[in-house]
Coordinates of C-alpha atoms in Angstrom, one line a residue:
M175 CA 89.3 92.3 62.3
D176 CA 93.0 91.8 63.2
A177 CA 93.1 90.9 66.9
A178 CA 95.2 92.6 69.3
A179 CA 95.7 94.8 72.2
Q180 CA 99.2 94.9 70.6
I181 CA 101.1 96.1 73.6
M182 CA 104.8 96.3 73.1
T183 CA 106.9 94.2 75.4
T184 CA 108.9 96.7 77.5
P185 CA 110.8 96.1 80.7
T186 CA 108.6 95.2 83.7
L187 CA 108.1 97.8 86.3
P188 CA 110.2 96.9 89.4
P189 CA 108.6 96.2 92.8
H190 CA 107.5 99.3 94.8
V191 CA 108.8 99.5 98.4
L192 CA 107.2 101.9 100.9
A193 CA 109.5 102.7 103.9
I194 CA 108.1 104.5 107.0
D195 CA 110.7 105.8 109.4
D196 CA 110.9 109.1 111.3
D197 CA 114.7 109.3 110.9
A198 CA 115.5 111.3 107.8
D199 CA 119.0 109.8 107.4
M200 CA 117.5 106.3 107.5
R201 CA 114.9 107.1 104.9
Q202 CA 117.6 108.5 102.6
L203 CA 119.8 105.4 103.2
I204 CA 116.9 103.0 102.4
A205 CA 115.8 105.0 99.3
D206 CA 119.3 105.3 97.9
Y207 CA 120.4 101.6 98.4
L208 CA 117.2 99.9 97.4
G209 CA 116.8 102.4 94.5
D210 CA 120.2 101.5 93.2
N211 CA 119.2 97.8 93.3
D212 CA 116.3 97.9 90.9
L213 CA 113.5 98.7 93.3
R214 CA 111.1 101.7 93.3
V215 CA 111.1 103.3 96.7
T216 CA 108.8 105.8 98.4
T217 CA 109.7 107.0 102.0
V218 CA 107.5 108.8 104.5
A219 CA 107.9 109.7 108.2
T220 CA 104.4 109.1 109.6
G221 CA 101.5 106.7 109.6
S222 CA 99.2 109.3 108.1
D223 CA 101.6 109.7 105.1
M224 CA 101.8 106.0 104.8
H225 CA 98.0 105.8 104.4
K226 CA 98.1 108.5 101.7
V227 CA 100.7 106.6 99.7
L228 CA 98.8 103.3 100.0
A229 CA 95.7 104.9 98.8
Q230 CA 97.5 106.2 95.6
H231 CA 100.0 103.4 94.8
A232 CA 100.2 99.6 94.5
I233 CA 102.8 98.8 97.0
D234 CA 104.7 95.5 97.1
V235 CA 106.5 95.6 100.4
V236 CA 106.2 97.9 103.5
V237 CA 109.3 98.5 105.6
L238 CA 108.0 99.8 108.9
D239 CA 109.8 101.3 111.8
L240 CA 108.3 100.9 115.3
P241 CA 108.8 104.2 117.1
L242 CA 107.0 106.9 115.1
V243 CA 105.3 110.2 115.8
G244 CA 101.6 109.6 116.4
E245 CA 100.7 106.0 115.7
D246 CA 103.5 103.6 116.4
G247 CA 104.6 100.9 114.0
I248 CA 102.8 98.1 115.9
Q249 CA 99.5 99.9 115.5
L250 CA 100.1 100.6 111.9
A251 CA 101.1 97.0 111.2
K252 CA 97.9 95.8 112.9
K253 CA 95.7 98.1 110.8
L254 CA 97.6 97.2 107.6
R255 CA 97.2 93.5 108.1
E256 CA 93.5 93.8 108.9
T257 CA 92.9 95.4 105.5
S258 CA 95.7 94.1 103.2
E259 CA 98.0 91.2 102.5
I260 CA 100.9 93.5 101.6
P261 CA 104.1 92.0 103.0
I262 CA 105.5 93.9 106.0
I263 CA 109.1 94.0 107.3
I264 CA 109.4 95.7 110.7
V265 CA 112.7 97.4 111.4
S266 CA 113.4 98.6 114.9
G267 CA 116.1 99.3 117.5
R268 CA 114.0 97.4 120.0
K269 CA 115.8 94.2 120.8
D270 CA 113.4 92.7 123.3
E271 CA 112.1 89.3 122.2
A272 CA 108.6 90.4 123.2
D273 CA 108.6 93.2 120.6
R274 CA 109.8 90.8 117.9
V275 CA 107.1 88.2 118.8
M276 CA 104.4 90.8 118.9
G277 CA 105.3 92.2 115.5
L278 CA 105.3 88.7 113.9
E279 CA 102.1 87.7 115.6
L280 CA 100.4 90.8 114.2
G281 CA 101.2 89.5 110.8
A282 CA 104.6 91.0 109.9
D283 CA 106.6 88.9 107.5
D284 CA 110.0 89.7 108.9
Y285 CA 111.7 91.7 111.7
L286 CA 115.0 93.4 111.4
I287 CA 116.9 94.9 114.3
K288 CA 118.7 98.3 113.9
P289 CA 121.5 98.9 113.1
F290 CA 121.4 96.8 110.0
S291 CA 123.3 96.9 106.8
P292 CA 121.5 98.0 103.6
R293 CA 122.6 94.8 102.0
E294 CA 120.8 92.8 104.6
L295 CA 117.6 94.8 104.2
L296 CA 117.8 94.3 100.4
A297 CA 118.1 90.5 100.9
R298 CA 115.1 90.5 103.3
V299 CA 113.0 92.5 100.9
R300 CA 113.9 90.2 98.0
A301 CA 113.2 87.1 100.1
V302 CA 109.7 88.4 101.1
L303 CA 108.9 89.3 97.5
R304 CA 109.9 85.7 96.4
R305 CA 107.7 84.1 99.1
Y306 CA 104.7 86.4 98.3
K307 CA 105.0 85.7 94.6
T308 CA 105.2 82.0 95.1
T309 CA 102.2 81.9 97.5
S310 CA 100.2 84.0 95.0
E311 CA 100.9 81.6 92.2
V312 CA 100.1 78.5 94.3
L313 CA 97.0 80.0 95.9
P314 CA 95.7 82.5 93.4
A315 CA 92.2 82.5 94.9
R316 CA 93.2 83.3 98.5
N317 CA 92.1 86.9 98.0
E318 CA 90.0 87.8 95.0
K319 CA 90.2 91.5 95.7
R320 CA 92.8 92.9 93.3
R321 CA 94.8 96.1 93.7
A322 CA 96.6 96.4 90.4
Y323 CA 97.8 94.7 87.2
R324 CA 101.4 95.1 85.9
F325 CA 102.3 94.2 82.3
A326 CA 104.9 95.2 79.8
G327 CA 106.2 98.1 81.9
W328 CA 102.7 99.4 82.8
E329 CA 100.8 99.4 86.1
L330 CA 97.0 99.6 86.1
N331 CA 95.9 100.7 89.5
L332 CA 92.3 99.5 90.1
R333 CA 91.8 101.6 93.2
T334 CA 92.8 105.0 91.7
R335 CA 91.9 104.0 88.1
R336 CA 95.3 105.2 86.9
L337 CA 97.6 103.8 84.3
T338 CA 101.2 104.5 85.0
G339 CA 104.3 103.7 82.9
A340 CA 108.0 103.7 83.5
G341 CA 109.3 106.8 85.4
G342 CA 105.9 107.5 86.8
R343 CA 104.4 108.7 83.5
R344 CA 100.6 108.7 83.8
V345 CA 98.3 108.1 80.8
A346 CA 94.7 109.4 81.0
L347 CA 92.1 106.8 80.0
S348 CA 88.4 107.3 79.5
N349 CA 86.1 105.1 81.6
G350 CA 85.5 102.9 78.7
E351 CA 89.2 102.5 77.8
F352 CA 90.0 101.7 81.5
S353 CA 87.3 99.1 81.8
L354 CA 88.4 97.4 78.5
L355 CA 92.0 97.3 79.6
E356 CA 91.0 95.9 83.0
A357 CA 89.0 93.2 81.3
L358 CA 91.9 92.3 79.1
C359 CA 94.4 92.2 82.0
A360 CA 92.0 90.0 84.0
A361 CA 92.3 87.4 81.2
P362 CA 95.9 87.7 80.0
Q363 CA 97.0 85.8 76.9
R364 CA 93.4 84.9 76.1
V365 CA 91.5 86.1 73.1
L366 CA 88.3 88.0 74.2
S367 CA 85.6 88.6 71.6
R368 CA 83.7 91.8 71.3
E369 CA 80.8 90.2 73.1
Q370 CA 82.9 89.1 76.0
L371 CA 84.5 92.5 76.3
L372 CA 81.1 94.1 76.2
D373 CA 79.8 91.9 79.0
L374 CA 83.0 92.3 81.2
S375 CA 83.0 96.0 80.8
R376 CA 79.4 96.4 81.7
L377 CA 80.3 94.8 85.1
H378 CA 82.1 98.0 85.8
N379 CA 79.3 100.2 84.6
A380 CA 81.3 101.5 81.7
E381 CA 79.8 103.2 78.7
V382 CA 81.1 100.6 76.2
Y383 CA 78.9 99.6 73.2
D384 CA 79.6 97.0 70.7
R385 CA 80.3 99.2 67.7
S386 CA 82.6 101.4 69.8
I387 CA 84.9 98.7 71.2
D388 CA 87.2 98.7 68.2
V389 CA 87.5 102.5 68.3
Q390 CA 88.2 102.5 72.1
I391 CA 90.8 99.7 71.8
L392 CA 92.5 101.7 69.0
R393 CA 92.6 104.9 71.1
M394 CA 94.0 103.0 74.0
R395 CA 96.7 101.3 72.0
R396 CA 97.7 104.7 70.6
K397 CA 98.2 106.0 74.1
I398 CA 100.3 103.1 75.4
E399 CA 102.2 101.8 72.4
A400 CA 105.2 103.3 70.8
D401 CA 103.9 102.3 67.3
P402 CA 100.5 100.6 67.3
S403 CA 100.7 100.0 63.5
H404 CA 103.9 98.0 63.9
S405 CA 103.4 96.0 67.0
Q406 CA 105.9 93.3 67.9
G407 CA 103.1 91.1 69.2
R408 CA 101.7 88.3 66.9
K409 CA 98.2 88.9 65.5
T410 CA 95.4 86.5 66.3
A411 CA 93.0 85.1 63.7
R412 CA 90.9 87.7 61.8
G413 CA 87.7 88.4 63.6
A414 CA 88.6 86.5 66.8
G415 CA 88.9 89.4 69.2
Y416 CA 91.5 91.1 71.3
I417 CA 94.3 89.9 73.6
V418 CA 97.0 91.2 75.9
R419 CA 100.0 89.1 75.0
P420 CA 102.7 90.0 77.6
P421 CA 102.5 88.2 81.0
V422 CA 100.3 90.1 83.6
E423 CA 101.2 90.3 87.3
V424 CA 98.3 90.5 89.7
L425 CA 98.7 92.5 92.9
H426 CA 96.2 91.5 95.6

């Protein structure tokens, strides 16, 4: 068997920023500027909408205003930090030192006072992303709960069990295909035998059987590769197993 989850190397999905602000003009400014600088941006006005987005998407950075309708930013930051390690940048017109200290003590990674330039916000977002990535690489076991995998232009969301490509294109996977892809992403650039894939998939209660692994891998490849029969990836030794060759980013 020629090895391979032969996934073509396509541009990596850019980080996804979620901005919560009740000012429509500010939301538009953030969306336009960050979006023009190679970031994906989702903007909402309330805490309830923030929770909906977090439940559906793997967010890299939250930009959070303090005065909001309903729950204020301080309450939202506290709840978010209790359940997640997503970096938080608080933006607010409140200039009191007490507000800044409270926000940082609740676990925010940065605090930016309004009015600010979009360029400064972009710099803060990039700095937080660099710090978070470095910490994740140095301390990979700090939080074993994983939210998503990103590889070769794809995002596999483990919470919603969705595979999303560039431009938000969603690809429907069967339970078996999803579990096989999850197992491969959890061990990137390593050859996994049929037996290993079978054991790992069963951990997720998937209906995967030895003789069906080859078929399900082929179906999955057809869904996510431009040309599965002419993959750019190098094939492994015959009979060895399957491998995801592109680097895989883990979101905790």
